[in-house]
Coordinates of C-alpha atoms in Angstrom, one line a residue:
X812 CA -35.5 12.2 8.0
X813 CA -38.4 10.0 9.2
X814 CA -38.7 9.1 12.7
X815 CA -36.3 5.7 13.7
X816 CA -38.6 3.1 14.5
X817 CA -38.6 2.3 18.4
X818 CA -35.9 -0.3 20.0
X819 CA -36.2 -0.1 23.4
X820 CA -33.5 -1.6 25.7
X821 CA -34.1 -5.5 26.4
X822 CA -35.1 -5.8 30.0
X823 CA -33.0 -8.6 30.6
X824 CA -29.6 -10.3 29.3
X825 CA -32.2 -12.9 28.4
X826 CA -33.5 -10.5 26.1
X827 CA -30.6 -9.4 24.5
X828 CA -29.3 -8.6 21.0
X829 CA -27.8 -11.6 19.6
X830 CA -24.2 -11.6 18.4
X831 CA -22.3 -14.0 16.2
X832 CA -18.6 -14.3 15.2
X833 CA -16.9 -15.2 12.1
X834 CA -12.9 -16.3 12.6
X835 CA -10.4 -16.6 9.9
X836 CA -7.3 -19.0 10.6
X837 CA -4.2 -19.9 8.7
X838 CA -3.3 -23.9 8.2
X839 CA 0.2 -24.6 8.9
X840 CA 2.9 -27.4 8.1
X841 CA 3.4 -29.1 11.5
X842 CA 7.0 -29.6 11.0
X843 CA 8.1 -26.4 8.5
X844 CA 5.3 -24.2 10.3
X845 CA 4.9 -22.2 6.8
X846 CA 1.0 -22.3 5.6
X847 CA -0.3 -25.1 3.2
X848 CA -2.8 -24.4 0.6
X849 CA -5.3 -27.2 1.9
X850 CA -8.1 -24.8 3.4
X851 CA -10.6 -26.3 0.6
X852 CA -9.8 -29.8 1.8
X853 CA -9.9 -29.0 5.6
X854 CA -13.2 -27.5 5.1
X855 CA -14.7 -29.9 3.6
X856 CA -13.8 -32.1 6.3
X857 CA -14.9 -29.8 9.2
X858 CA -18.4 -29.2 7.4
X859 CA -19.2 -33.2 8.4
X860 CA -19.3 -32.7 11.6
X861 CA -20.1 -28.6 11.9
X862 CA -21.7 -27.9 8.4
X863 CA -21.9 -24.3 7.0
X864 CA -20.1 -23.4 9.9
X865 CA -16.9 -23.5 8.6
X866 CA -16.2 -22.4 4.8
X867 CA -12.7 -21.8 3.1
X868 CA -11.5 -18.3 2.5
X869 CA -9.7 -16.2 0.3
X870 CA -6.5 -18.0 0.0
X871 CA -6.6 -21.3 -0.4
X872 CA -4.0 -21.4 2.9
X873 CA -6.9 -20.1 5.4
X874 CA -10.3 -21.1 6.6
X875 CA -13.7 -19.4 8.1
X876 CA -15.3 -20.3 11.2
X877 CA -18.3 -18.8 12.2
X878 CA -21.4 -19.1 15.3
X879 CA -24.8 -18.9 14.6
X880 CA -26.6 -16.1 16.6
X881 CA -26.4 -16.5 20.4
X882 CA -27.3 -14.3 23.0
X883 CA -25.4 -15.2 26.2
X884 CA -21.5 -15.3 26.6
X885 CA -21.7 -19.0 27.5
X886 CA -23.9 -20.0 24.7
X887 CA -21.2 -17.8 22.6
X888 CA -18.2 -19.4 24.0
X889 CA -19.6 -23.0 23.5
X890 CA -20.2 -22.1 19.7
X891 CA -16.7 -21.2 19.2
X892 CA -15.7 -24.4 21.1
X893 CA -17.5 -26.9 19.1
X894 CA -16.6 -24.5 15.4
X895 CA -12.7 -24.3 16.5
X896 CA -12.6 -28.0 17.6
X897 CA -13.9 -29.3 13.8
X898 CA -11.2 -27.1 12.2
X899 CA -8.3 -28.4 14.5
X900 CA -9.7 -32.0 14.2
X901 CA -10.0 -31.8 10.2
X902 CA -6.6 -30.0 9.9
X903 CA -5.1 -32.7 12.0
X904 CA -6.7 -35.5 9.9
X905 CA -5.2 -33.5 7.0
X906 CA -1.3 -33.8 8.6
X907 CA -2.1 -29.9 9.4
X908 CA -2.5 -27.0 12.2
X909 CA -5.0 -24.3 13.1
X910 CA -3.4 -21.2 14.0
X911 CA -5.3 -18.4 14.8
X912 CA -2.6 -14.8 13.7
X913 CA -3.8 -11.9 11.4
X914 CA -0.7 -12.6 9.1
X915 CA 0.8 -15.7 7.9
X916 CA 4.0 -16.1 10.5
X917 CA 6.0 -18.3 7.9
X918 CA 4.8 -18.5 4.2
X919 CA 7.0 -18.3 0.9
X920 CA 6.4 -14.8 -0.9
X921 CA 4.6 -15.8 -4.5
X922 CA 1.5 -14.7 -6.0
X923 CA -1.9 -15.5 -4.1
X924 CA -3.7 -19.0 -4.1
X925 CA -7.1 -17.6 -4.5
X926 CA -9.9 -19.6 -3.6
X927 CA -12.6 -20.8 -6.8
X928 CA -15.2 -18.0 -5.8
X929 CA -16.3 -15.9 -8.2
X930 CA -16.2 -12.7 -5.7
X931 CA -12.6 -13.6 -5.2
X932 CA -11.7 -13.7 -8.6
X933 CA -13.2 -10.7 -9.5
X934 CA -11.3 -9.3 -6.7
X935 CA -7.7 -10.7 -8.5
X936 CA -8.9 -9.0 -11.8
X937 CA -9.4 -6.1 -9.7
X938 CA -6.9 -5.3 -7.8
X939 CA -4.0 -7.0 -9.7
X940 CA -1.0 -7.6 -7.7
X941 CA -2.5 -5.7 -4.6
X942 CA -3.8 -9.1 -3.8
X943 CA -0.7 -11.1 -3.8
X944 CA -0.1 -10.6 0.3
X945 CA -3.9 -10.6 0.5
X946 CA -4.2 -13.8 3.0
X947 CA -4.8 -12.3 6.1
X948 CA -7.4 -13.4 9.2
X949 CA -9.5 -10.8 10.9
X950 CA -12.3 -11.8 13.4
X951 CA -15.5 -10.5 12.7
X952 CA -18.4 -9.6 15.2
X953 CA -22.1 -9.2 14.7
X954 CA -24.9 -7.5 16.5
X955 CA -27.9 -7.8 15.8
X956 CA -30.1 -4.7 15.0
X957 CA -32.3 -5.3 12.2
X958 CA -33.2 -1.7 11.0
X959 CA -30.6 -0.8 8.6
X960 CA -31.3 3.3 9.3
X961 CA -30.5 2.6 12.7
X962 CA -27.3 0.8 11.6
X963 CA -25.7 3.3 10.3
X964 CA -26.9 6.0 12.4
X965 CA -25.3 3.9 15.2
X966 CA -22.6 2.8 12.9
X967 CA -21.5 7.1 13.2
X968 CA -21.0 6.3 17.0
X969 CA -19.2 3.1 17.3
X970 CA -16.5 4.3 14.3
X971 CA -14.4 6.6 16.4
X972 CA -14.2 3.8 18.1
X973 CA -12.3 1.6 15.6
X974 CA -8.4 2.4 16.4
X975 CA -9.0 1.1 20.3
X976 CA -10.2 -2.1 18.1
X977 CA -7.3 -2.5 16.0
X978 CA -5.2 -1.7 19.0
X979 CA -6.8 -4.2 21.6
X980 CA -6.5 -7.8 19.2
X981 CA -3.6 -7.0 17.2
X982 CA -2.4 -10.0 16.8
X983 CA 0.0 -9.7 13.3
X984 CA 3.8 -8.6 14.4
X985 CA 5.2 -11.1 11.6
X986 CA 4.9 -11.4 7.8
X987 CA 6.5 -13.9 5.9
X988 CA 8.9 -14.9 8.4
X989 CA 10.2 -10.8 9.4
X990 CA 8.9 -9.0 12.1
X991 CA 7.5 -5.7 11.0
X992 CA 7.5 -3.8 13.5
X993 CA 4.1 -3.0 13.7
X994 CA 1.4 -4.4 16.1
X995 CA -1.0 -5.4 13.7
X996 CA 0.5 -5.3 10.3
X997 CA -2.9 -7.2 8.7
X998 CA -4.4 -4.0 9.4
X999 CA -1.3 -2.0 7.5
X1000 CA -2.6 -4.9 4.1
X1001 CA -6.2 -3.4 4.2
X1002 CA -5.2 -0.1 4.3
X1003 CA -3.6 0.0 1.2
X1004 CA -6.9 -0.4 -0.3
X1005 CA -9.3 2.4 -1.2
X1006 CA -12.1 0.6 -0.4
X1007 CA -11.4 -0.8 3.1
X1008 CA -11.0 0.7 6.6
X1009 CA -13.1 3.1 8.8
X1010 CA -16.4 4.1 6.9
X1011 CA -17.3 7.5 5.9
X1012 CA -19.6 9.2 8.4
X1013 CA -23.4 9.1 6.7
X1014 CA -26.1 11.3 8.1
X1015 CA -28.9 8.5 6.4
X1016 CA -28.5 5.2 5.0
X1017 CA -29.6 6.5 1.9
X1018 CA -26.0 8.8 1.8
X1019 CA -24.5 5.5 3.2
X1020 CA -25.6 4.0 0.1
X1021 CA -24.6 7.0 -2.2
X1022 CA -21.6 7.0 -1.0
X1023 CA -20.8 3.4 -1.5
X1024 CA -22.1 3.7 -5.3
X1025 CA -19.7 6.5 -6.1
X1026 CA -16.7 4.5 -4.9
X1027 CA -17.6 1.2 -6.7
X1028 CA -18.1 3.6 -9.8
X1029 CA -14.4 4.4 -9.5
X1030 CA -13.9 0.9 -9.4
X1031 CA -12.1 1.1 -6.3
X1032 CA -14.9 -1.2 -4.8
X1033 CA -16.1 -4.2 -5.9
X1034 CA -19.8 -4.3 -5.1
X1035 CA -21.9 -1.2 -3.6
X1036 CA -24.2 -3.5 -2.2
X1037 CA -21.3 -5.3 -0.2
X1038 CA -19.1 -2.5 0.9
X1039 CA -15.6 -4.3 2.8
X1040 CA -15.5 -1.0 5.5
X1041 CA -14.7 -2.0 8.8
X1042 CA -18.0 -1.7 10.6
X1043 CA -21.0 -2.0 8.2
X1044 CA -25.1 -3.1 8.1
X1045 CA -24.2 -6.6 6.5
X1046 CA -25.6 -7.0 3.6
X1047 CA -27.6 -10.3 4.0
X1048 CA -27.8 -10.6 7.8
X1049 CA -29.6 -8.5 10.3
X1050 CA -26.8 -7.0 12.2
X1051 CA -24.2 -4.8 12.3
X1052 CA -21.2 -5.6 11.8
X1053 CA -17.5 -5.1 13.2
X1054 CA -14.3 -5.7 11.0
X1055 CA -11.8 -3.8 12.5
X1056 CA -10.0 -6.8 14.5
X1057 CA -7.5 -9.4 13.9
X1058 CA -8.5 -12.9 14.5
X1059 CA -7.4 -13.5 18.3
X1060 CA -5.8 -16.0 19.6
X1061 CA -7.8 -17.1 23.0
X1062 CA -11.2 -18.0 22.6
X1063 CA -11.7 -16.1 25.6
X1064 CA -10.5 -12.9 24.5
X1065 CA -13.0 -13.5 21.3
X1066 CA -15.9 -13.7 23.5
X1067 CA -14.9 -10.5 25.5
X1068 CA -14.5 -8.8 22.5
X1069 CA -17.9 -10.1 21.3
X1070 CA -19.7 -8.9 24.5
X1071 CA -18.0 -5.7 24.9
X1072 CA -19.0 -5.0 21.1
X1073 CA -22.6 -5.6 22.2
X1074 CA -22.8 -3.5 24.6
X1075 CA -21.0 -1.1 22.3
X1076 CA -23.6 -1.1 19.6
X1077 CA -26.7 -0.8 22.2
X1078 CA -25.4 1.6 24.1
X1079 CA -24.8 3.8 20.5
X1080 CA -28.2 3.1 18.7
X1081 CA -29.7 4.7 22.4
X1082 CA -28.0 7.8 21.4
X1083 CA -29.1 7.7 17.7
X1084 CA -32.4 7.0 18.3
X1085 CA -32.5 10.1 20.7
X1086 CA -31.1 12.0 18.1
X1087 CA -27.5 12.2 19.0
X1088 CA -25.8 12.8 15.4
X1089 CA -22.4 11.5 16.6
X1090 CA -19.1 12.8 16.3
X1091 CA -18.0 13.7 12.9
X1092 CA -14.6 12.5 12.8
X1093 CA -13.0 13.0 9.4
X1094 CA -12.4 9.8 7.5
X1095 CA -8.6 10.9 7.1
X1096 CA -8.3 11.5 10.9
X1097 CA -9.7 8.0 11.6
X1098 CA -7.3 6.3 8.9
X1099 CA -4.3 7.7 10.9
X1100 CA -5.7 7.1 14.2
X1101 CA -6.2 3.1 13.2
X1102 CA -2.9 3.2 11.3
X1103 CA -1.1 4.2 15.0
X1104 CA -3.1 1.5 16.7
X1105 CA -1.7 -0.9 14.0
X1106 CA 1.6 0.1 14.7
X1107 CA 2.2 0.4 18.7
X1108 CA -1.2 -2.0 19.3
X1109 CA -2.3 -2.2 23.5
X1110 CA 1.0 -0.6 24.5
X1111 CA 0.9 2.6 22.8
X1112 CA -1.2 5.7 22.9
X1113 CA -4.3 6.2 21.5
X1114 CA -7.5 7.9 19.8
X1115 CA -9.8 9.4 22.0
X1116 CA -13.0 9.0 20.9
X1117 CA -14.4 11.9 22.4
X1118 CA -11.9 14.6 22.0
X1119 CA -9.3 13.2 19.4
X1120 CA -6.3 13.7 21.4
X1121 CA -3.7 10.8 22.4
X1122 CA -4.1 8.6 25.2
X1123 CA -3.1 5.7 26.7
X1124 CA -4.8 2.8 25.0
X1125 CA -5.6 1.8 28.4
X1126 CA -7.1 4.6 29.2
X1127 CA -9.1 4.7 26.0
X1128 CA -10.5 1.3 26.8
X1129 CA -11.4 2.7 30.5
X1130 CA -13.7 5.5 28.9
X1131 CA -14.9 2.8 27.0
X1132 CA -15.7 0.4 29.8
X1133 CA -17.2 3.3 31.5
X1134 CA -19.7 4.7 28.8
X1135 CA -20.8 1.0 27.9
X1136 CA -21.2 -0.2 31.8
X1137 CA -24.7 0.1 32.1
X1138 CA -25.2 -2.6 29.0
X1139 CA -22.2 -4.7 30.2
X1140 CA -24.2 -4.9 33.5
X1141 CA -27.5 -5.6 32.4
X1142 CA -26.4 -8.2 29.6
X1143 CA -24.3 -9.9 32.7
X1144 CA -21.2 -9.0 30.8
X1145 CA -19.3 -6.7 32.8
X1146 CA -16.5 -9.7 34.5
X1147 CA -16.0 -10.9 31.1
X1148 CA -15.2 -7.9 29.4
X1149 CA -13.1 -6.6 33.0
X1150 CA -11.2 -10.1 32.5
X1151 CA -10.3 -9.5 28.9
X1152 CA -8.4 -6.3 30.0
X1153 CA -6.7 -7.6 33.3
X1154 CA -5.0 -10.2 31.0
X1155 CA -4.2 -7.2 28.7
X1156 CA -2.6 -5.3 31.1
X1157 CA -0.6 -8.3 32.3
X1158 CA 0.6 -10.2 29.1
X1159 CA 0.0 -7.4 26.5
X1160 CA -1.5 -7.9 23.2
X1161 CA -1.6 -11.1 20.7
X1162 CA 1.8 -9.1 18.8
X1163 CA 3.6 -8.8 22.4
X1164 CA 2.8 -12.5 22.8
X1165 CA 4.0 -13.5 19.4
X1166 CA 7.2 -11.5 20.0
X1167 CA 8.3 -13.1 23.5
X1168 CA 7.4 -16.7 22.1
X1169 CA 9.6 -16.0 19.0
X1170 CA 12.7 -14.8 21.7
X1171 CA 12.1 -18.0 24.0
X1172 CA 12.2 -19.9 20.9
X1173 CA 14.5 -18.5 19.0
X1174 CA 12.6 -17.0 16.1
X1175 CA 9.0 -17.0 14.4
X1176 CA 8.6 -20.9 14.1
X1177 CA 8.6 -21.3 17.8
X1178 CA 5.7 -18.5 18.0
X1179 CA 3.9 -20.5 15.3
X1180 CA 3.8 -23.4 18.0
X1181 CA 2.7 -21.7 20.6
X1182 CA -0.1 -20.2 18.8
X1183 CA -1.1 -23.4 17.5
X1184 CA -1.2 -24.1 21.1
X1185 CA -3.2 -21.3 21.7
X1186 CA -5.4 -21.6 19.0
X1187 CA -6.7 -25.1 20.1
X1188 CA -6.3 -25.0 23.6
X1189 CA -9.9 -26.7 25.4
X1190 CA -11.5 -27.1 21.7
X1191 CA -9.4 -29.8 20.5
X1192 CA -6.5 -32.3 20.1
X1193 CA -3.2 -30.8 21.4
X1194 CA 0.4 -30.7 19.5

């Protein structure tokens, strides 16, 4: 393998590595609290004030948000204000609500209203009836790191951390009105698919790319050129990119997540460039790690990274903290990301959160309002 082309660490958090969002939301009936397919209308709407900002998704119940690239947590959290505040104003013009889960809380069970895309139809003929549960709303980060070599050399050390991922924003207790006893059950949907979850472990991004081919050839995958794997070199945009997460519910648990991913992703292409190979992890042991994150989420035990065993989650996220420190400081992101797990440790997760609002209020429609609440609370009209 030729040499990796020299990155060297920025010498200020003025200098460093750009990151961008993308957040998927459900629209919901303000009175029955059950999604309405109006996503194509509402972004419509929403693109007059943010443009290509905002998009409609896979089902026709859910919309995209997304930041351009910004490089400081306050330019980062301003993005998601203004993108979030155009999707709750347009769904409110519409008679609608934004609410940010990684399931549909109410919805009546029925095929998929799929979106006129040609990528999503092609994923219908596809998959078949695998799709019919298919709305779900991850959040999506990016960091930049334009050489796509380095991407997936880095890519080998950021996947073992995946199941901390899932575990931290789960944010998807209820389907269809039942509580499923998992954490993230959004994450339990994509793993039913051959295609989706932690990559495979790729010593260039030439096997990367093998690899990928094979799959599609089984038809299994859509497009080797646009693999759906939870952290991936995106295929248009010069970053890598992070998949693994439901959409959250704070804004300021978004931006945590953001900054801690950055520092995540720097802090891994060091090692690769130095010629750290990263930890092998079988694709099989990462699949069941992530599958126990979905199911006990922040209050459960965990993967270690480093030496595979169970752990606290919180504990996990402390080795975390403590082998990304040194970026956090120098990107001026360390009492952001310290913040994000302080509120962890005292309210829980986005599925704990869910759960107790649906007990105050005596069922899923009162943890619909509250994350509607949460959803647009500083970036737009309340209600």
């Amino acid at each position: 393998m030729s040499a990796l082309p020299s990155a060297p660490r920025p010498a200020s958090a003025d200098q460093a590595p750009t990151i961008g969002v993308e957040e998927e939301y459900f629209l919901v009936d303000a009175h029955t609290r059950s999604v309405v397919y109006a996503g194509p209308r509402v972004a419509a709407r929403a693109a007059g004030e943010v443009g290509d900002l905002v998009t409609k998704e896979f089902d026709e119940c859910q919309v995209e948000g997304r930041t351009p690239p910004c490089r400081s947590a306050g330019e980062l959290r301003g993005e998601l204000e203004r993108v979030r505040g155009a999707l709750v104003t347009a769904a409110r013009a519409e008679g609608l609500r934004l609410c940010a889960s990684g399931t549909p809380v109410l919805q009546d069970a029925g095929p998929a209203h799929v979106a006129d895309h040609p990528r999503y139809r092609a994923g219908r003929r596809q998959y078949r009836t695998m799709m019919d549960d298919f709305a779900i709303s991850a959040l999506h980060v990016h960091v930049h790191l334009p050489d796509r070599e380095l991407a997936v050399l880095t890519g080998n050390h950021v996947r073992p951390w995946l199941p901390l991922l899932v575990a931290l924003s789960a944010n998807s207790p209820f389907h269809r009105g039942r509580d499923t006893g998992y954490a993230s059950w959004r994450s339990v949907i994509r793993s039913r698919f051959p295609c989706l979850g932690p990559p495979p472990y790729a010593a260039s991004l030439e096997e990367h790319e093998r690899l990928a081919v094979v799959i599609a050839d089984t038809e299994a995958m859509l497009d080797p050129g646009m693999p759906y794997w939870d952290l991936r070199p995106n295929p248009r945009l010069p970053t890598l990119e992070v998949r693994a997460m439901d959409v959250l519910q704070d804004l300021d648990d978004t931006v945590a997540v953001a900054t801690l991913l950055r520092a995540l992703v720097v802090t891994c292409a060091d090692k690769a460039q130095r010629g750290d190979p990263g930890p092998r992890w079988e694709g099989e042991v990462l699949r069941a790690a992530c599958w126990r994150a979905a199911r006990d989420g922040w209050s459960g035990s965990g993967f270690d990274a480093l030496t595979g065993r169970a752990k606290p989650v919180a504990a996990v996220a402390d080795d975390l903290v403590g082998l990304v420190r040194p970026a956090l400081e120098e990107f001026g992101d360390l009492d952001e990301v310290t913040a994000l797990f302080q509120r962890l440790a005292t309210r829980g997760d986005g599925a704990a959160r869910q759960r107790a609002w649906a007990e105050e209020a005596a069922g899923p429609a009162g943890a619909v309002d509250r994350l509607v609440r949460a959803t647009a609370d500083g970036v737009g009209p309340e209600g």
